[in-house]
mmCIF file of N, CA, C and O in Angstrom:
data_model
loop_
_atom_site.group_PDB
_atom_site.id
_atom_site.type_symbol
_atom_site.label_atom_id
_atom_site.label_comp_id
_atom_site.label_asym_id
_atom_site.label_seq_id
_atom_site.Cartn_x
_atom_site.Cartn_y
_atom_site.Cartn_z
ATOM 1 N N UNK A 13 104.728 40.608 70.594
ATOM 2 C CA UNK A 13 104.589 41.930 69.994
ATOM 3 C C UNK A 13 103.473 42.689 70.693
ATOM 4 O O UNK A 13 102.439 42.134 71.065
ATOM 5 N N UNK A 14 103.742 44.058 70.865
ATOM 6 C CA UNK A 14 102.987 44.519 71.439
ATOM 7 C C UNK A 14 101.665 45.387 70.813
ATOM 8 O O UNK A 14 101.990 46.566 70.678
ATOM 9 N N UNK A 15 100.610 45.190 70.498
ATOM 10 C CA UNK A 15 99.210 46.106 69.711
ATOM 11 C C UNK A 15 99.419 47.270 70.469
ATOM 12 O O UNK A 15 100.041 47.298 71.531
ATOM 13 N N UNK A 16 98.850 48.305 69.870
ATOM 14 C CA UNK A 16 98.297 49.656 70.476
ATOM 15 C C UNK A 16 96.805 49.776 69.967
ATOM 16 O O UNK A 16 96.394 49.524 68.835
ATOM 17 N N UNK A 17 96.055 50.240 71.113
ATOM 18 C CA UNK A 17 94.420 49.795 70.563
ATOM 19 C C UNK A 17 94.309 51.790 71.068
ATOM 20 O O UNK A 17 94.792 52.489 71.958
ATOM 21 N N UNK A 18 93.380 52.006 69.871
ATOM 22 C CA UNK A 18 93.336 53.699 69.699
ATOM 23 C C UNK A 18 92.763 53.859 71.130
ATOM 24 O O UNK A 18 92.228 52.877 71.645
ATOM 25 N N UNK A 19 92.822 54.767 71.654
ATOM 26 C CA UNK A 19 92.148 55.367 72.411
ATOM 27 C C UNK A 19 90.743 55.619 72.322
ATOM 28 O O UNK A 19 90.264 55.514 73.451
ATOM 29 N N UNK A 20 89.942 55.885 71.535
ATOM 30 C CA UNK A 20 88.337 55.524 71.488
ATOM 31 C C UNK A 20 87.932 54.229 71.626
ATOM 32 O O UNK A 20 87.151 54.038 72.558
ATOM 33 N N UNK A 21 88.254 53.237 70.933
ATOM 34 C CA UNK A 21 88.643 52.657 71.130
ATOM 35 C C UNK A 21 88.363 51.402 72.496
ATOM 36 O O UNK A 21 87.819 50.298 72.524
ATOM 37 N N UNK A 22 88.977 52.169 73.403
ATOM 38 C CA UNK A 22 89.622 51.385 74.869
ATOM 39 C C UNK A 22 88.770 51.653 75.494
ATOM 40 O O UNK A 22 88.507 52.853 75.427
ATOM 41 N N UNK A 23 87.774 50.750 76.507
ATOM 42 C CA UNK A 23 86.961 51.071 77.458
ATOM 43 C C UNK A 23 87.349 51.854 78.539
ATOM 44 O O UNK A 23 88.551 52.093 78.659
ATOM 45 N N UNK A 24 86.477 52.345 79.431
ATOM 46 C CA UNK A 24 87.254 53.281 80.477
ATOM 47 C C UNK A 24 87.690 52.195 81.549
ATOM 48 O O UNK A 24 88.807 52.260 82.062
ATOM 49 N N UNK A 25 86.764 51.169 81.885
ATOM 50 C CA UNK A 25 86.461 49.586 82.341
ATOM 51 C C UNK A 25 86.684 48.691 81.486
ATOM 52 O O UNK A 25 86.437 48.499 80.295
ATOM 53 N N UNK A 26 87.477 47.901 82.761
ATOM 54 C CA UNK A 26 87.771 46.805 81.520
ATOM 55 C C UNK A 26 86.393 45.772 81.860
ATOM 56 O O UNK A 26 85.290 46.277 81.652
ATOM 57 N N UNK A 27 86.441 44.455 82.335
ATOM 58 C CA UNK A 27 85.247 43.495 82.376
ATOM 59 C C UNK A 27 84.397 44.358 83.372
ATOM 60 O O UNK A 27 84.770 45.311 84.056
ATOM 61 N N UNK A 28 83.285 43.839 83.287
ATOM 62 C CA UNK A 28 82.517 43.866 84.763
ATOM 63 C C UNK A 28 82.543 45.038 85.144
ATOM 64 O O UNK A 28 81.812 45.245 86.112
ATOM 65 N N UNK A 29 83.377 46.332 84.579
ATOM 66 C CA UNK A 29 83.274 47.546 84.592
ATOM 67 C C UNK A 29 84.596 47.991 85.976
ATOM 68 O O UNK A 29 84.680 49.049 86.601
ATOM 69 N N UNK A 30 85.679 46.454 86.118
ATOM 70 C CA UNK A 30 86.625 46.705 86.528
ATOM 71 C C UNK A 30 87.860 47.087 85.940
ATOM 72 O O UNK A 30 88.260 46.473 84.950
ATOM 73 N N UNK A 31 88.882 48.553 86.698
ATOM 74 C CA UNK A 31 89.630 48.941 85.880
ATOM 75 C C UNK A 31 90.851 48.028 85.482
ATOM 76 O O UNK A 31 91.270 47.118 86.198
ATOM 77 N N UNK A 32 91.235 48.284 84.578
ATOM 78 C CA UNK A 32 92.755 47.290 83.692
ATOM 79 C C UNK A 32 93.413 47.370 84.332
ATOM 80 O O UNK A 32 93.366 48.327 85.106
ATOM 81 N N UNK A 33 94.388 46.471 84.414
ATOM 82 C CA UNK A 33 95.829 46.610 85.002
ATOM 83 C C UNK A 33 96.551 47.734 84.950
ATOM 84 O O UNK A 33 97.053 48.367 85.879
ATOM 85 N N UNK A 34 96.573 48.004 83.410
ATOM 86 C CA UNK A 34 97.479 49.240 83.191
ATOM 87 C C UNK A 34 97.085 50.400 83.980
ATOM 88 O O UNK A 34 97.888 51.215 84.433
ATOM 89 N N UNK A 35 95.763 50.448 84.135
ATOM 90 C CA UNK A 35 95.098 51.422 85.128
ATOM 91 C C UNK A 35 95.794 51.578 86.635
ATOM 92 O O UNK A 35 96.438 52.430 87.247
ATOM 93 N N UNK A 36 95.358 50.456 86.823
ATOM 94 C CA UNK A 36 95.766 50.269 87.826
ATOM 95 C C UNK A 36 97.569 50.375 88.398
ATOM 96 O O UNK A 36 97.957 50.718 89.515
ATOM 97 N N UNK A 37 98.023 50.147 87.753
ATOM 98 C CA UNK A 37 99.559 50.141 87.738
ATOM 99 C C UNK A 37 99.897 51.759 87.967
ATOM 100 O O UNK A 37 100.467 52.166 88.979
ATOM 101 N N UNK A 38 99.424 52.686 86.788
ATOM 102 C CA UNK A 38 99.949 54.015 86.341
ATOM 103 C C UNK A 38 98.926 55.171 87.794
ATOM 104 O O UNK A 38 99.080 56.366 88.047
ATOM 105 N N UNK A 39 98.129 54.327 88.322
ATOM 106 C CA UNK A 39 97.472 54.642 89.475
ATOM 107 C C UNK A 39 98.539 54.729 90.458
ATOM 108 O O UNK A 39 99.119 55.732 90.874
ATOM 109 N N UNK A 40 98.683 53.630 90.726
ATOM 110 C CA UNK A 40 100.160 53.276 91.971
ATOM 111 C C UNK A 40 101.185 53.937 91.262
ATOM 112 O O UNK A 40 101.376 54.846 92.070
ATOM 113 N N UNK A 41 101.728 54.085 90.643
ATOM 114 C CA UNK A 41 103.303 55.220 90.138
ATOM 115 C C UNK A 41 102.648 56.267 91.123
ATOM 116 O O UNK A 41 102.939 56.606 92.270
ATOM 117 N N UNK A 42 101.343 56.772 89.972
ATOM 118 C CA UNK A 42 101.191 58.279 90.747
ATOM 119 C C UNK A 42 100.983 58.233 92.106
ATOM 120 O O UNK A 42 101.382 59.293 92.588
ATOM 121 N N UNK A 43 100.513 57.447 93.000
ATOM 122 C CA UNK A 43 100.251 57.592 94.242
ATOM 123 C C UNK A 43 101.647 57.915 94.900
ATOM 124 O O UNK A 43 101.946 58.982 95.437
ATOM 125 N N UNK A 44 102.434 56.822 94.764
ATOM 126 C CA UNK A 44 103.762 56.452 94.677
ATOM 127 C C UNK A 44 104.940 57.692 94.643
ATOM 128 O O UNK A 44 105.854 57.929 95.433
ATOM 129 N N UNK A 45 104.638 58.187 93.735
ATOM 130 C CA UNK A 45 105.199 59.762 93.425
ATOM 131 C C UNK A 45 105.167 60.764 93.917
ATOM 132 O O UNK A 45 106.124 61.475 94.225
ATOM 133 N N UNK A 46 103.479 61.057 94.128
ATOM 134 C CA UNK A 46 102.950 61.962 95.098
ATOM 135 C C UNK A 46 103.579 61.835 96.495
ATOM 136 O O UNK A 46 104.184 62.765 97.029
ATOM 137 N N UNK A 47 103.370 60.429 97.145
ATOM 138 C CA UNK A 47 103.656 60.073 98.556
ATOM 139 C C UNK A 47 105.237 60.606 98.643
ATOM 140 O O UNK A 47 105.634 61.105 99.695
ATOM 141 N N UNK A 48 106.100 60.480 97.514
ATOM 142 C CA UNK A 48 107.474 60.519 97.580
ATOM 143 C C UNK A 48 108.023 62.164 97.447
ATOM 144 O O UNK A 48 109.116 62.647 97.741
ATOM 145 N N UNK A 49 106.860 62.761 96.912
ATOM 146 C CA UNK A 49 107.389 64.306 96.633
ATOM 147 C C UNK A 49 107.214 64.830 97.991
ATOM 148 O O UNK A 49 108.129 65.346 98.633
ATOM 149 N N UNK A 50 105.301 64.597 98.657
ATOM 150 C CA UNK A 50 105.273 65.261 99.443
ATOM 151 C C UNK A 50 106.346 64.849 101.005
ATOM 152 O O UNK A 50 106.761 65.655 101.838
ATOM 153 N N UNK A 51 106.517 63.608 100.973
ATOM 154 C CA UNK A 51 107.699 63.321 102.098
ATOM 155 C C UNK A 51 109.101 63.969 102.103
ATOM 156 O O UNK A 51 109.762 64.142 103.127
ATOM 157 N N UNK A 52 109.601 64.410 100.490
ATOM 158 C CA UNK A 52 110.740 65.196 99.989
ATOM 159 C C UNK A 52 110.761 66.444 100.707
ATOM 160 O O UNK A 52 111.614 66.891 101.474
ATOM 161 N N UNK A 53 109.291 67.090 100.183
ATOM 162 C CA UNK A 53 108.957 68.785 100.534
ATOM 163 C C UNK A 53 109.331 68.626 102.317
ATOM 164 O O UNK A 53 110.334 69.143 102.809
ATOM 165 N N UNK A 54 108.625 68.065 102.877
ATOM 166 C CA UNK A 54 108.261 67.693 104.506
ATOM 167 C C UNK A 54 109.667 67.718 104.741
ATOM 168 O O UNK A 54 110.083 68.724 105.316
ATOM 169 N N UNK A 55 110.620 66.708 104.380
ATOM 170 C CA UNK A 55 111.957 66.587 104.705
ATOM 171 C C UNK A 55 113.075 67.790 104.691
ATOM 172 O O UNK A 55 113.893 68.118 105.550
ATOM 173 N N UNK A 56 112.751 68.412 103.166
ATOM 174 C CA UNK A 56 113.793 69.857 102.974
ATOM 175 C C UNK A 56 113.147 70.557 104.000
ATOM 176 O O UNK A 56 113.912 70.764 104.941
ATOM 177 N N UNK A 57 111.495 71.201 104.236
ATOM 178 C CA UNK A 57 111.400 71.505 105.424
ATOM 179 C C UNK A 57 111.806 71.769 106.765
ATOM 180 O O UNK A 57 112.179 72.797 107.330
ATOM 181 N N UNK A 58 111.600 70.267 107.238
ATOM 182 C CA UNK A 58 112.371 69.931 108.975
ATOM 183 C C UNK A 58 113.638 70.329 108.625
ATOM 184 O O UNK A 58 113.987 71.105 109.515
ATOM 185 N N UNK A 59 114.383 70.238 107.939
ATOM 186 C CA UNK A 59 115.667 70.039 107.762
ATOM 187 C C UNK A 59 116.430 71.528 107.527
ATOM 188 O O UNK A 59 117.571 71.868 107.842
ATOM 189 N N UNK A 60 115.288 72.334 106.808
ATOM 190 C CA UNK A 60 115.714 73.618 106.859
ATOM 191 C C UNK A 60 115.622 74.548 108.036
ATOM 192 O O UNK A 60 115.924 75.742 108.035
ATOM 193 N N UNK A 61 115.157 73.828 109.051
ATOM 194 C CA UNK A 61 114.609 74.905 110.640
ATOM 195 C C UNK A 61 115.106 73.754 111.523
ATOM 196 O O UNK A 61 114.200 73.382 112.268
ATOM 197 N N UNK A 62 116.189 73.101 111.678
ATOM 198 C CA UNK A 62 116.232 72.108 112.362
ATOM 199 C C UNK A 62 117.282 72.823 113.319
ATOM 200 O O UNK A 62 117.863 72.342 114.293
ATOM 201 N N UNK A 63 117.357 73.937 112.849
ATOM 202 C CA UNK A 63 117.730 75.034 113.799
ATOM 203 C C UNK A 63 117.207 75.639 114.562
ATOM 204 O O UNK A 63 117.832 75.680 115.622
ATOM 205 N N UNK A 64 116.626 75.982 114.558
ATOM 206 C CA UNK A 64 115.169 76.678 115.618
ATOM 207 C C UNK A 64 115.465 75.729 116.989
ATOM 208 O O UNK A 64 115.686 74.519 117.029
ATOM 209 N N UNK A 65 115.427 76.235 117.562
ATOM 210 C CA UNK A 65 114.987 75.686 119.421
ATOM 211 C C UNK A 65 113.913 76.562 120.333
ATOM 212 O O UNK A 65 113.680 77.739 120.057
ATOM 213 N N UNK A 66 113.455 76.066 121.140
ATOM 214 C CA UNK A 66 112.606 76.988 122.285
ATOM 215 C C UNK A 66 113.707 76.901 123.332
ATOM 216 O O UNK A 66 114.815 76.377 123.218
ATOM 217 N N UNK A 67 113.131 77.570 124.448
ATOM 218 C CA UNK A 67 113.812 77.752 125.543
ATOM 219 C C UNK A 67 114.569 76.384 126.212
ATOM 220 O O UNK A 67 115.595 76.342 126.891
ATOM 221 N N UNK A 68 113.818 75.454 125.838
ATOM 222 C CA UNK A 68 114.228 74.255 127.108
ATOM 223 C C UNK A 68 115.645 73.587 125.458
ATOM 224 O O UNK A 68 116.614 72.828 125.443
ATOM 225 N N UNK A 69 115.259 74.045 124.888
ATOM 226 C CA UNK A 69 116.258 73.430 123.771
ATOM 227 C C UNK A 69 115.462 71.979 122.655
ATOM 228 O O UNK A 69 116.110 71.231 121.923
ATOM 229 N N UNK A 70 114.479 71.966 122.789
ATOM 230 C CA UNK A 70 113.623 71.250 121.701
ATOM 231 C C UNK A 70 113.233 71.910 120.255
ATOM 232 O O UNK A 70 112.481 72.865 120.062
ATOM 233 N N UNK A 71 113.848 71.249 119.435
ATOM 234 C CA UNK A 71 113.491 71.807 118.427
ATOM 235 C C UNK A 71 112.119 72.268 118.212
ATOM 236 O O UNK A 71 111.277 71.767 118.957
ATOM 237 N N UNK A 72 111.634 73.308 117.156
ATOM 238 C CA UNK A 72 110.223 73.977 117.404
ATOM 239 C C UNK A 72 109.670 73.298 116.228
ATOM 240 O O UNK A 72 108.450 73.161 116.316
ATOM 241 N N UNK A 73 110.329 72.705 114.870
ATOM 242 C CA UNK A 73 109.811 72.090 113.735
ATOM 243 C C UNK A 73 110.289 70.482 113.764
ATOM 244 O O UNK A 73 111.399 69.997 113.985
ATOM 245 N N UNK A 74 109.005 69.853 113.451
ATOM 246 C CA UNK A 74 109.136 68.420 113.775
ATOM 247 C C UNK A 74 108.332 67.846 113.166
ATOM 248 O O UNK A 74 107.425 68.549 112.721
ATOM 249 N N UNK A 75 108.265 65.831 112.760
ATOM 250 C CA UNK A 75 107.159 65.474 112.251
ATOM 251 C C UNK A 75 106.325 65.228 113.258
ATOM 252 O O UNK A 75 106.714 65.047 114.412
ATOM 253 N N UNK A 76 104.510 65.193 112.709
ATOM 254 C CA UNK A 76 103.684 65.051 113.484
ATOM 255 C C UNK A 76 102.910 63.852 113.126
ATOM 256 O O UNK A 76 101.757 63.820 113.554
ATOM 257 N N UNK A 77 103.412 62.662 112.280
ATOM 258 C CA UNK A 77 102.638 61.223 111.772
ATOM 259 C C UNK A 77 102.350 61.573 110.291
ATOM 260 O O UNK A 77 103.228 61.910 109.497
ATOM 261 N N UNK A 78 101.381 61.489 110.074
ATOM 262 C CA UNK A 78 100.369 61.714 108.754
ATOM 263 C C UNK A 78 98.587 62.021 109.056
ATOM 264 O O UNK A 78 97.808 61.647 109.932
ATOM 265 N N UNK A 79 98.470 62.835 107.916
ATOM 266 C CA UNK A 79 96.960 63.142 107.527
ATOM 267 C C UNK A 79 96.069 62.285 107.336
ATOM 268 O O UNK A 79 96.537 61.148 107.263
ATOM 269 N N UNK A 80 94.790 62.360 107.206
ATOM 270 C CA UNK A 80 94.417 61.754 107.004
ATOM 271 C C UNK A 80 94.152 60.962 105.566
ATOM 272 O O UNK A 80 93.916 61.864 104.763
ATOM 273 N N UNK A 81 94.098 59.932 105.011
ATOM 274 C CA UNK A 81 93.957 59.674 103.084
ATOM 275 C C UNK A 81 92.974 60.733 102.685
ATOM 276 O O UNK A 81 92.005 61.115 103.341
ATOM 277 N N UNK A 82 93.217 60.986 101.970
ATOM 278 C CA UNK A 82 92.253 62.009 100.799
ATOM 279 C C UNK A 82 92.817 61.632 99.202
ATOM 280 O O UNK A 82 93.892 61.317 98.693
ATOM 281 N N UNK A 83 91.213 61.901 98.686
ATOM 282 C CA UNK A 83 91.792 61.499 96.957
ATOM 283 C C UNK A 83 91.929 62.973 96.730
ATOM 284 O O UNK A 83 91.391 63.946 97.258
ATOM 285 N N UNK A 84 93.061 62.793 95.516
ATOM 286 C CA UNK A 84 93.887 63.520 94.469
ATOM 287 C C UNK A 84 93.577 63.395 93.315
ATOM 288 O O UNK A 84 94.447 62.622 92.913
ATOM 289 N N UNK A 85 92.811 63.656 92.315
ATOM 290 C CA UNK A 85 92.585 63.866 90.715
ATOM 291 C C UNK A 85 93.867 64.312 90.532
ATOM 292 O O UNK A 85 94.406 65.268 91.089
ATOM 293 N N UNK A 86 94.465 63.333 89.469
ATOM 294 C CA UNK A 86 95.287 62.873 88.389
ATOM 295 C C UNK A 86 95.228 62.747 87.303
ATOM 296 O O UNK A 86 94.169 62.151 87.105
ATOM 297 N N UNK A 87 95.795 62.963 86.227
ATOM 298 C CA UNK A 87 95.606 62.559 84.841
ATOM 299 C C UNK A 87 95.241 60.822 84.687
ATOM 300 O O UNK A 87 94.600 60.297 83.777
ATOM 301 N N UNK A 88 95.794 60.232 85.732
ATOM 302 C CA UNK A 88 95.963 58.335 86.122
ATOM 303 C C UNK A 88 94.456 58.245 86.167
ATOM 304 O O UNK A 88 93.885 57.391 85.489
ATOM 305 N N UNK A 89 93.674 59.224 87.059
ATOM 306 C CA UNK A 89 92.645 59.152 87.675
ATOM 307 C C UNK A 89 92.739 59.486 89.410
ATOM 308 O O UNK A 89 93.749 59.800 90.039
ATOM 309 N N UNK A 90 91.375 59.309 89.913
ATOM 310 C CA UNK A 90 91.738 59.592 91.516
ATOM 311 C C UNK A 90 92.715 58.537 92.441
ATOM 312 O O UNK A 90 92.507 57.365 92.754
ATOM 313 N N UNK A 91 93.779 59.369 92.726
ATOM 314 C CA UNK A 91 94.482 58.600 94.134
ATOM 315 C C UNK A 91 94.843 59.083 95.077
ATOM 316 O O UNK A 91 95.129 60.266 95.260
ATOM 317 N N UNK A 92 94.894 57.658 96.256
ATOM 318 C CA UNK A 92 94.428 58.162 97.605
ATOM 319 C C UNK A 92 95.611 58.479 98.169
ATOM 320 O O UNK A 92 96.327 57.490 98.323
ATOM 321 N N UNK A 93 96.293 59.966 98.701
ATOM 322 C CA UNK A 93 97.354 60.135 99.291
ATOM 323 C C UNK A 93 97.284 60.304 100.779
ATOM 324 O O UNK A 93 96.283 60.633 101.416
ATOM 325 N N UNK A 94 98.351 60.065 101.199
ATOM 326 C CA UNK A 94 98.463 60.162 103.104
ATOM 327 C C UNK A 94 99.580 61.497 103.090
ATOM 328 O O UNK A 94 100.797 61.339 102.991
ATOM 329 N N UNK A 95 99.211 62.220 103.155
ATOM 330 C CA UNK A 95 100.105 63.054 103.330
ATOM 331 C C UNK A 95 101.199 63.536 104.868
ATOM 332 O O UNK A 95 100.586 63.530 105.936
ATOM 333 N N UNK A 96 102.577 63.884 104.917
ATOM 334 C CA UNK A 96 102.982 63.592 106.401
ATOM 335 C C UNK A 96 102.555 65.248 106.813
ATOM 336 O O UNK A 96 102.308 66.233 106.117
ATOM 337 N N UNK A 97 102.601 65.021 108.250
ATOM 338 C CA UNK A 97 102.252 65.964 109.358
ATOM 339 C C UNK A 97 103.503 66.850 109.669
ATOM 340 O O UNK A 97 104.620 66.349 109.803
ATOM 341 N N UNK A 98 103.211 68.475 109.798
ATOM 342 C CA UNK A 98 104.576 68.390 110.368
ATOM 343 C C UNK A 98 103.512 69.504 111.692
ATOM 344 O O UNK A 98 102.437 70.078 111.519
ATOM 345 N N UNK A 99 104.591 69.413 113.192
ATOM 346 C CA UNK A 99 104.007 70.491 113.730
ATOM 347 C C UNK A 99 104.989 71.507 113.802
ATOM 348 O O UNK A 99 106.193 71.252 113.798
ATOM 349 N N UNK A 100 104.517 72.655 113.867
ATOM 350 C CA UNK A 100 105.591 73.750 114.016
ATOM 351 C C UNK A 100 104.966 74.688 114.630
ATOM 352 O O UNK A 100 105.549 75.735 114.913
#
């Protein structure tokens, strides 16, 4: 059976002032999510100019790798996203 412990309650830390699992878990979704939207956006992107050419016939919109990690404030808390590159 599962308890629900109130929210005042619940430390922000669990031992040792390390975060809970559950923390940790609902951390990774959101990272997880984020990583998956912004690769979505990036994708409809390329995909919408994948028409475009220059002269020699190379497309002009393309991926360029990824950014560098940076944290994101979340309701989860901070997570670290890689966001992808595009050059155009």
């Amino acid at each position: 059976m599962l308890t629900v412990v109130p929210e005042e309650n619940t430390p922000a830390d669990g031992p040792a002032g390390s975060p809970s699992l559950i923390d940790e878990i609902v951390r990774e979704g959101a990272r997880r999510m984020l990583a998956a939207a912004l690769e979505a956006e990036v994708d409809a992107y390329i995909a919408e100019l994948a028409d475009q050419r220059d002269a020699r016939g190379r497309r002009l919109v393309v991926r360029n790798g990824h950014a560098q990690p940076r944290q994101v404030m979340t309701a989860a808390g901070a997570v670290e996203v890689t966001a992808p590159r595009v050059n155009d």
